[in-house]
Short mmCIF file of C-alpha atoms in Angstrom, two decimals:
data_model
loop_
_atom_site.label_atom_id
_atom_site.label_comp_id
_atom_site.label_asym_id
_atom_site.label_seq_id
_atom_site.Cartn_x
_atom_site.Cartn_y
_atom_site.Cartn_z
CA MET A 1 100.32 77.34 103.27
CA SER A 2 99.37 80.80 101.37
CA ILE A 3 101.73 84.02 103.14
CA PHE A 4 98.81 85.37 104.07
CA ALA A 5 97.75 82.71 106.21
CA ILE A 6 101.57 82.46 107.95
CA TRP A 7 101.11 86.02 108.46
CA GLU A 8 97.36 85.61 110.21
CA GLU A 9 99.69 83.27 111.82
CA ARG A 10 101.43 85.60 113.04
CA ASP A 11 99.14 88.73 113.33
CA TYR A 12 99.55 90.76 110.53
CA ARG A 13 96.57 92.64 109.51
CA LYS A 14 95.31 94.41 106.83
CA VAL A 15 93.78 97.69 108.16
CA GLY A 16 93.60 100.06 105.27
CA SER A 17 92.55 100.09 101.90
CA GLY A 18 92.21 102.49 98.81
CA THR A 19 92.32 103.23 94.49
CA TRP A 20 94.80 104.44 92.41
CA PHE A 21 94.94 105.19 88.50
CA TYR A 22 97.26 103.74 86.51
CA ASP A 23 97.53 106.00 83.35
CA ARG A 24 95.07 108.56 85.52
CA THR A 25 92.36 106.06 84.41
CA VAL A 26 92.53 102.26 85.22
CA PRO A 27 91.88 101.74 88.59
CA MET A 28 94.24 99.85 90.86
CA LYS A 29 94.15 98.79 94.64
CA ILE A 30 97.02 99.04 97.72
CA GLU A 31 96.61 98.21 101.19
CA VAL A 32 98.15 99.43 104.42
CA TRP A 33 98.89 96.15 106.31
CA ALA A 34 100.24 96.36 109.79
CA LYS A 35 102.78 94.01 111.17
CA PRO A 36 104.76 92.76 114.70
CA ALA A 37 107.36 95.09 115.42
CA ARG A 38 109.10 92.23 116.16
CA PHE A 39 109.18 91.05 112.24
CA ALA A 40 110.50 94.30 111.14
CA PHE A 41 112.73 93.57 108.34
CA SER A 42 115.65 94.61 110.11
CA ARG A 43 115.39 91.84 111.79
CA PHE A 44 116.20 89.32 109.07
CA ASP A 45 119.06 88.33 107.95
CA GLU A 46 119.54 88.27 104.09
CA ASP A 47 118.50 84.54 103.98
CA ASP A 48 115.70 85.90 106.22
CA GLN A 49 115.96 84.36 108.88
CA LEU A 50 114.96 85.86 111.81
CA ILE A 51 117.85 86.94 113.72
CA GLU A 52 116.59 87.40 117.43
CA THR A 53 119.01 90.04 118.79
CA ARG A 54 118.94 92.50 116.06
CA PRO A 55 116.62 95.64 117.99
CA VAL A 56 112.93 94.94 117.45
CA PRO A 57 111.76 98.94 116.78
CA GLU A 58 110.39 100.84 119.10
CA THR A 59 106.60 102.29 118.01
CA ASN A 60 103.68 103.60 119.26
CA ASP A 61 101.39 100.88 119.33
CA GLY A 62 104.03 97.72 118.89
CA PHE A 63 103.54 97.46 115.01
CA LEU A 64 104.87 98.90 111.46
CA TYR A 65 102.62 99.76 108.30
CA PHE A 66 103.48 98.72 105.14
CA LEU A 67 102.25 99.04 101.48
CA LEU A 68 100.89 96.18 98.56
CA PRO A 69 101.14 95.70 96.20
CA VAL A 70 104.63 97.88 96.49
CA GLN A 71 107.56 96.23 95.63
CA GLY A 72 110.28 96.89 97.88
CA SER A 73 107.62 98.74 100.97
CA ASP A 74 109.54 100.52 104.04
CA GLU A 75 107.87 100.29 106.58
CA TYR A 76 106.26 103.14 108.57
CA LEU A 77 105.34 103.74 111.80
CA SER A 78 101.99 104.94 111.74
CA ILE A 79 98.83 103.90 109.21
CA GLU A 80 99.08 107.73 108.44
CA GLU A 81 102.73 108.15 107.72
CA ALA A 82 101.98 104.68 105.44
CA LYS A 83 99.46 106.75 104.01
CA ALA A 84 101.49 110.12 103.65
CA ALA A 85 104.09 107.89 101.80
CA ALA A 86 101.55 106.31 99.82
CA ASP A 87 100.22 109.34 98.05
CA ALA A 88 103.22 110.89 97.73
CA LYS A 89 104.23 108.22 95.09
CA PRO A 90 104.72 109.47 90.90
CA TRP A 91 101.20 107.45 90.99
CA GLY A 92 99.22 108.72 93.98
CA PRO A 93 97.14 110.19 95.72
CA ILE A 94 95.11 107.22 96.79
CA GLU A 95 91.74 108.06 96.92
CA TRP A 96 91.32 105.94 100.74
CA ASP A 97 88.01 104.16 101.25
#
């Protein structure tokens, strides 16, 4: 089963996409994904096991947002915050769809 199939089962969803330019010339795709806050990185241990006793982050809509493909992507409280973080990267800004 692919990671995207697992994500779909867990209610992850792509909520935005755009393009940045490697070396200012080569187009590269980037996506913003939403996931239920109950699956926050902070609720997992170093073996990727969900620790139910760890608190669920409070969000406005019950979701956290992250960027793909960005290795070690942080989680953001809104899609706007995630897009602003991507735009601020050295390879930004992003041309959002």
